[in-house]
Amino acid sequence: MCLIPFTVSTSEVGVIESFGKFKRLAPPGLGFLICCVEEMVGRMSYRVQQLDVRVETKTLDNVFLTAVVSIQFQILQEKAFEAFYALTDPRRQITAHVFDVLRSELPNLELDAVFEAKEDLAIAVKGALSETMTQYGYQILQCLITDLDPDQRVKNAMNEINSSKRLKYAVAERAEGEKILKVKSAEAEAEAKYLSGVGVAKQRKAIVDGLKSSIVDFTGGVKGSTSKDTLDLLLLTQYFDCIKDVGSASNCKTTFIPTSKTAGDDFRSALLQADMAK
């Protein structure tokens, strides 16, 4: 009997047949085949594998999008026989189930809801695959929806909607800020006017108190004078002070016109005298 040596790598298993019939599984390490009797027909890996599936479908609001689903799966060691002999192409089988689940779930959701339901969709895909593929010797470890890509025009429209919302919010905030500035300015102006009024009132009160004190002192110091004489004297003094201030100003262009019943004649005489003085 002639023996043919072979090796199987770690995390792999060899499938050996004898005259076309399954005979045994070869574990990792060194092994031997009986020449002309046994044959190694294949090898399988127990490592975790990943399959990326791209599915194009439409949503409830008639928006076409492409979903990318990453399936992570592994062969069950206790079901290596089923994994090798039950399915011709396990990747196509998995892809078909992913298409079936997504094309039945996504048409029931609007575009915005699809992005919010990624976890639910992934759970639905994993549940459907686990129920089917376990009997064929494959364990579904994880299902991840890694990308949801709508049409470019739809993305542009969504960006414009978002931009419009943010612009509207910014305009509202700016208007609110301007409103606050105007309100504060009005409050400041009202406060300033109030304080100015208080100041004017105090000023006038001080003037009145001063006039009152002057009248009392003058009346008491000059015998025979009355309060009216004192008031007339004070008014005349203020009158001359006014004339002095008007005349001493370098840029003053004011013409002082006295008021009386003969104001017209007096004004005419004053103009004639001024013309003659030239």
Coordinates of C-alpha atoms in Angstrom, one line a residue:
M1 CA 0.0 0.0 0.0
C2 CA 1.4 3.3 -1.1
L3 CA 0.7 6.4 1.1
I4 CA 0.8 10.0 -0.2
P5 CA 1.5 12.7 2.5
F6 CA -0.3 16.0 2.6
T7 CA -0.6 19.0 5.1
V8 CA -3.6 21.0 6.2
S9 CA -3.1 24.6 7.6
T10 CA -4.4 25.8 10.9
S11 CA -8.1 26.9 10.9
E12 CA -8.7 24.7 7.8
V13 CA -10.1 21.3 7.2
G14 CA -9.6 18.9 4.3
V15 CA -12.4 16.9 2.7
I16 CA -11.4 13.4 1.6
E17 CA -13.4 11.0 -0.6
S18 CA -12.9 7.4 -1.6
F19 CA -14.1 6.5 -5.1
G20 CA -16.3 9.6 -5.1
K21 CA -17.8 8.9 -1.7
F22 CA -17.2 11.1 1.3
K23 CA -14.8 9.3 3.7
R24 CA -13.5 11.7 6.3
L25 CA -12.4 15.2 7.3
A26 CA -8.7 15.8 7.6
P27 CA -7.7 18.0 10.6
P28 CA -4.8 20.6 10.5
G29 CA -1.3 19.1 10.3
L30 CA 0.3 16.1 8.5
G31 CA -1.9 13.5 6.9
F32 CA -1.7 10.6 4.4
L33 CA -3.8 9.5 1.5
I34 CA -4.0 5.9 0.2
C35 CA -2.8 6.1 -3.3
C36 CA -5.4 5.5 -6.0
V37 CA -8.1 5.0 -3.3
E38 CA -8.4 8.3 -1.5
E39 CA -8.5 11.8 -2.8
M40 CA -8.6 15.2 -1.2
V41 CA -11.5 17.0 -3.1
G42 CA -11.4 20.3 -1.3
R43 CA -10.4 22.5 1.7
M44 CA -12.5 24.7 3.8
S45 CA -11.5 27.6 6.2
Y46 CA -12.9 28.1 9.6
R47 CA -11.8 31.8 9.6
V48 CA -14.4 34.5 9.6
Q49 CA -15.2 35.6 6.1
Q50 CA -16.9 38.8 4.9
L51 CA -19.2 39.3 1.9
D52 CA -20.2 42.8 0.8
V53 CA -23.6 43.0 -1.0
R54 CA -24.8 46.1 -2.9
V55 CA -28.6 46.3 -3.3
E56 CA -30.4 48.9 -5.3
T57 CA -34.0 49.5 -4.5
K58 CA -36.5 52.3 -3.9
T59 CA -38.2 53.7 -0.8
L60 CA -41.8 54.5 0.0
D61 CA -41.4 58.1 -1.4
N62 CA -40.0 56.7 -4.7
V63 CA -36.4 57.5 -4.1
F64 CA -33.9 55.1 -5.5
L65 CA -30.9 54.3 -3.3
T66 CA -28.0 51.8 -3.1
A67 CA -27.5 50.0 0.2
V68 CA -24.2 48.2 1.0
V69 CA -24.5 45.3 3.5
S70 CA -21.5 43.6 4.9
I71 CA -22.1 40.0 6.0
Q72 CA -19.6 38.3 8.4
F73 CA -20.0 34.5 8.5
Q74 CA -18.1 31.4 9.5
I75 CA -18.3 27.7 8.9
L76 CA -19.5 25.6 11.8
Q77 CA -16.9 22.9 12.6
E78 CA -19.6 20.4 13.6
K79 CA -21.4 21.0 10.3
A80 CA -18.4 21.0 7.9
F81 CA -20.0 18.2 5.9
E82 CA -23.2 20.2 5.2
A83 CA -21.2 23.3 4.5
F84 CA -19.2 21.5 1.8
Y85 CA -21.9 19.4 0.2
A86 CA -25.2 21.2 0.7
L87 CA -24.5 24.4 -1.3
T88 CA -22.8 24.8 -4.6
D89 CA -22.1 28.6 -4.1
P90 CA -22.9 29.8 -0.5
R91 CA -22.0 33.4 -1.3
R92 CA -24.7 33.6 -4.0
Q93 CA -27.1 32.1 -1.5
I94 CA -26.3 34.7 1.1
T95 CA -26.6 37.5 -1.5
A96 CA -30.0 36.3 -2.6
H97 CA -31.3 36.4 0.9
V98 CA -30.0 39.9 1.5
F99 CA -31.7 41.1 -1.7
D100 CA -34.9 39.5 -0.7
V101 CA -35.0 41.1 2.8
L102 CA -34.0 44.6 1.8
R103 CA -36.3 44.8 -1.2
S104 CA -39.2 43.8 1.0
E105 CA -38.3 46.2 3.9
L106 CA -37.1 49.4 2.2
P107 CA -40.2 50.0 0.0
N108 CA -42.2 50.4 3.3
L109 CA -40.0 53.2 4.6
E110 CA -39.4 56.8 3.5
L111 CA -35.9 58.0 2.8
D112 CA -35.5 59.8 6.1
A113 CA -36.8 56.8 8.0
V114 CA -34.4 54.4 6.2
F115 CA -31.4 56.2 7.7
E116 CA -33.0 56.0 11.1
A117 CA -33.9 52.3 10.8
K118 CA -30.4 51.0 9.8
E119 CA -30.1 48.9 13.0
D120 CA -33.6 47.4 12.5
L121 CA -32.8 46.5 8.9
A122 CA -29.5 44.9 9.9
I123 CA -31.3 42.8 12.5
A124 CA -33.9 41.7 9.9
V125 CA -31.2 40.6 7.5
K126 CA -29.2 38.7 10.1
G127 CA -32.4 36.9 11.4
A128 CA -33.3 35.8 7.9
L129 CA -29.8 34.6 7.1
S130 CA -29.3 32.8 10.4
E131 CA -32.5 30.9 10.0
T132 CA -31.6 29.7 6.6
M133 CA -27.8 29.3 6.6
T134 CA -27.4 27.5 9.9
Q135 CA -28.9 24.3 8.5
Y136 CA -26.2 24.4 5.8
G137 CA -23.4 24.7 8.2
Y138 CA -22.8 28.5 8.2
Q139 CA -23.0 30.8 11.2
I140 CA -23.9 34.4 10.6
L141 CA -21.9 36.5 13.0
Q142 CA -22.8 40.0 12.0
C143 CA -24.7 42.0 9.5
L144 CA -23.7 45.6 9.0
I145 CA -25.3 48.2 6.7
T146 CA -22.2 50.2 5.9
D147 CA -23.6 52.6 3.4
L148 CA -26.9 54.1 2.2
D149 CA -26.3 56.1 -1.0
P150 CA -29.3 57.8 -2.7
D151 CA -29.1 59.4 -6.1
Q152 CA -26.8 62.5 -6.3
R153 CA -29.7 64.8 -7.2
V154 CA -31.6 63.6 -4.1
K155 CA -28.5 64.3 -1.9
N156 CA -28.2 67.8 -3.4
A157 CA -31.9 68.5 -2.7
M158 CA -31.5 67.2 0.9
N159 CA -28.5 69.5 1.4
E160 CA -30.4 72.5 0.0
I161 CA -33.3 71.7 2.4
N162 CA -30.9 71.5 5.3
S163 CA -29.1 74.7 4.2
S164 CA -32.5 76.5 4.0
K165 CA -33.5 75.4 7.4
R166 CA -30.2 76.6 8.9
L167 CA -30.4 79.9 7.0
K168 CA -33.9 80.4 8.3
Y169 CA -32.7 79.8 11.8
A170 CA -29.8 82.2 11.4
V171 CA -32.2 84.9 10.1
A172 CA -34.5 84.4 13.0
E173 CA -31.6 84.6 15.5
R174 CA -30.2 87.7 13.8
A175 CA -33.7 89.4 13.9
E176 CA -34.0 88.4 17.6
G177 CA -30.7 90.0 18.3
E178 CA -31.6 93.2 16.5
K179 CA -34.9 93.2 18.4
I180 CA -33.0 92.9 21.7
L181 CA -30.6 95.7 20.7
K182 CA -33.5 98.0 19.8
V183 CA -35.4 97.2 23.0
K184 CA -32.2 97.9 25.1
S185 CA -31.6 101.1 23.1
A186 CA -35.1 102.3 23.8
E187 CA -34.8 101.4 27.4
A188 CA -31.5 103.3 27.7
E189 CA -33.0 106.3 25.9
A190 CA -36.0 106.3 28.2
E191 CA -33.7 106.1 31.2
A192 CA -31.6 108.9 29.8
K193 CA -34.6 111.1 29.3
Y194 CA -35.9 110.4 32.7
L195 CA -32.5 111.3 34.3
S196 CA -32.3 114.4 32.1
G197 CA -35.8 115.4 33.3
V198 CA -34.8 114.8 36.9
G199 CA -31.7 117.0 36.3
V200 CA -33.6 119.8 34.6
A201 CA -36.2 119.7 37.5
K202 CA -33.4 119.9 40.0
Q203 CA -31.8 122.7 38.1
R204 CA -35.0 124.7 37.9
K205 CA -35.6 124.1 41.6
A206 CA -32.1 125.4 42.4
I207 CA -32.7 128.5 40.3
V208 CA -36.0 129.2 42.0
D209 CA -34.5 128.7 45.4
G210 CA -31.6 131.1 44.4
L211 CA -34.1 133.7 43.1
K212 CA -36.1 133.4 46.3
S213 CA -33.0 133.8 48.5
S214 CA -31.9 136.8 46.4
I215 CA -35.2 138.5 46.6
V216 CA -35.4 138.0 50.4
D217 CA -31.9 139.3 51.0
F218 CA -32.3 142.4 48.7
T219 CA -35.7 143.3 50.2
G220 CA -34.3 143.0 53.7
G221 CA -31.2 145.0 52.8
V222 CA -32.7 147.9 50.9
K223 CA -35.4 149.8 52.7
G224 CA -38.5 150.8 50.8
S225 CA -38.0 148.1 48.1
T226 CA -40.6 145.6 47.3
S227 CA -40.5 142.0 46.1
K228 CA -41.6 143.2 42.6
D229 CA -38.7 145.7 42.4
T230 CA -36.3 143.0 43.3
L231 CA -37.7 140.6 40.7
D232 CA -37.6 143.3 38.0
L233 CA -33.9 144.0 38.9
L234 CA -33.1 140.3 38.6
L235 CA -34.9 140.0 35.2
L236 CA -33.0 143.1 33.9
T237 CA -29.7 141.6 35.1
Q238 CA -30.5 138.3 33.2
Y239 CA -31.5 140.3 30.2
F240 CA -28.1 142.1 30.0
D241 CA -26.3 138.8 30.6
C242 CA -28.1 137.4 27.6
I243 CA -27.2 140.4 25.4
K244 CA -23.6 140.1 26.5
D245 CA -23.5 136.3 25.6
V246 CA -25.0 136.9 22.2
G247 CA -22.7 139.8 21.4
S248 CA -19.4 138.2 22.6
A249 CA -19.8 135.0 20.6
S250 CA -17.4 135.1 17.6
N251 CA -19.6 133.1 15.3
C252 CA -22.9 134.5 16.3
K253 CA -25.1 135.8 13.5
T254 CA -28.1 136.7 15.6
T255 CA -29.9 140.0 15.2
F256 CA -31.5 141.1 18.5
I257 CA -34.9 142.8 18.0
P258 CA -36.5 144.4 21.1
T259 CA -40.3 143.9 21.4
S260 CA -42.6 146.8 22.1
K261 CA -45.6 148.6 20.6
T262 CA -43.2 150.8 18.6
A263 CA -40.9 147.9 17.7
G264 CA -41.2 148.6 13.9
D265 CA -40.2 152.3 14.2
D266 CA -37.4 151.5 16.6
F267 CA -36.0 148.8 14.3
R268 CA -36.1 151.2 11.3
S269 CA -34.3 153.9 13.3
A270 CA -31.7 151.5 14.4
L271 CA -31.0 150.4 10.8
L272 CA -30.8 154.0 9.6
Q273 CA -28.3 154.8 12.4
A274 CA -26.2 151.8 11.5
D275 CA -26.2 152.8 7.8
M276 CA -25.2 156.4 8.7
A277 CA -22.4 155.1 10.9
K278 CA -20.7 153.4 7.9

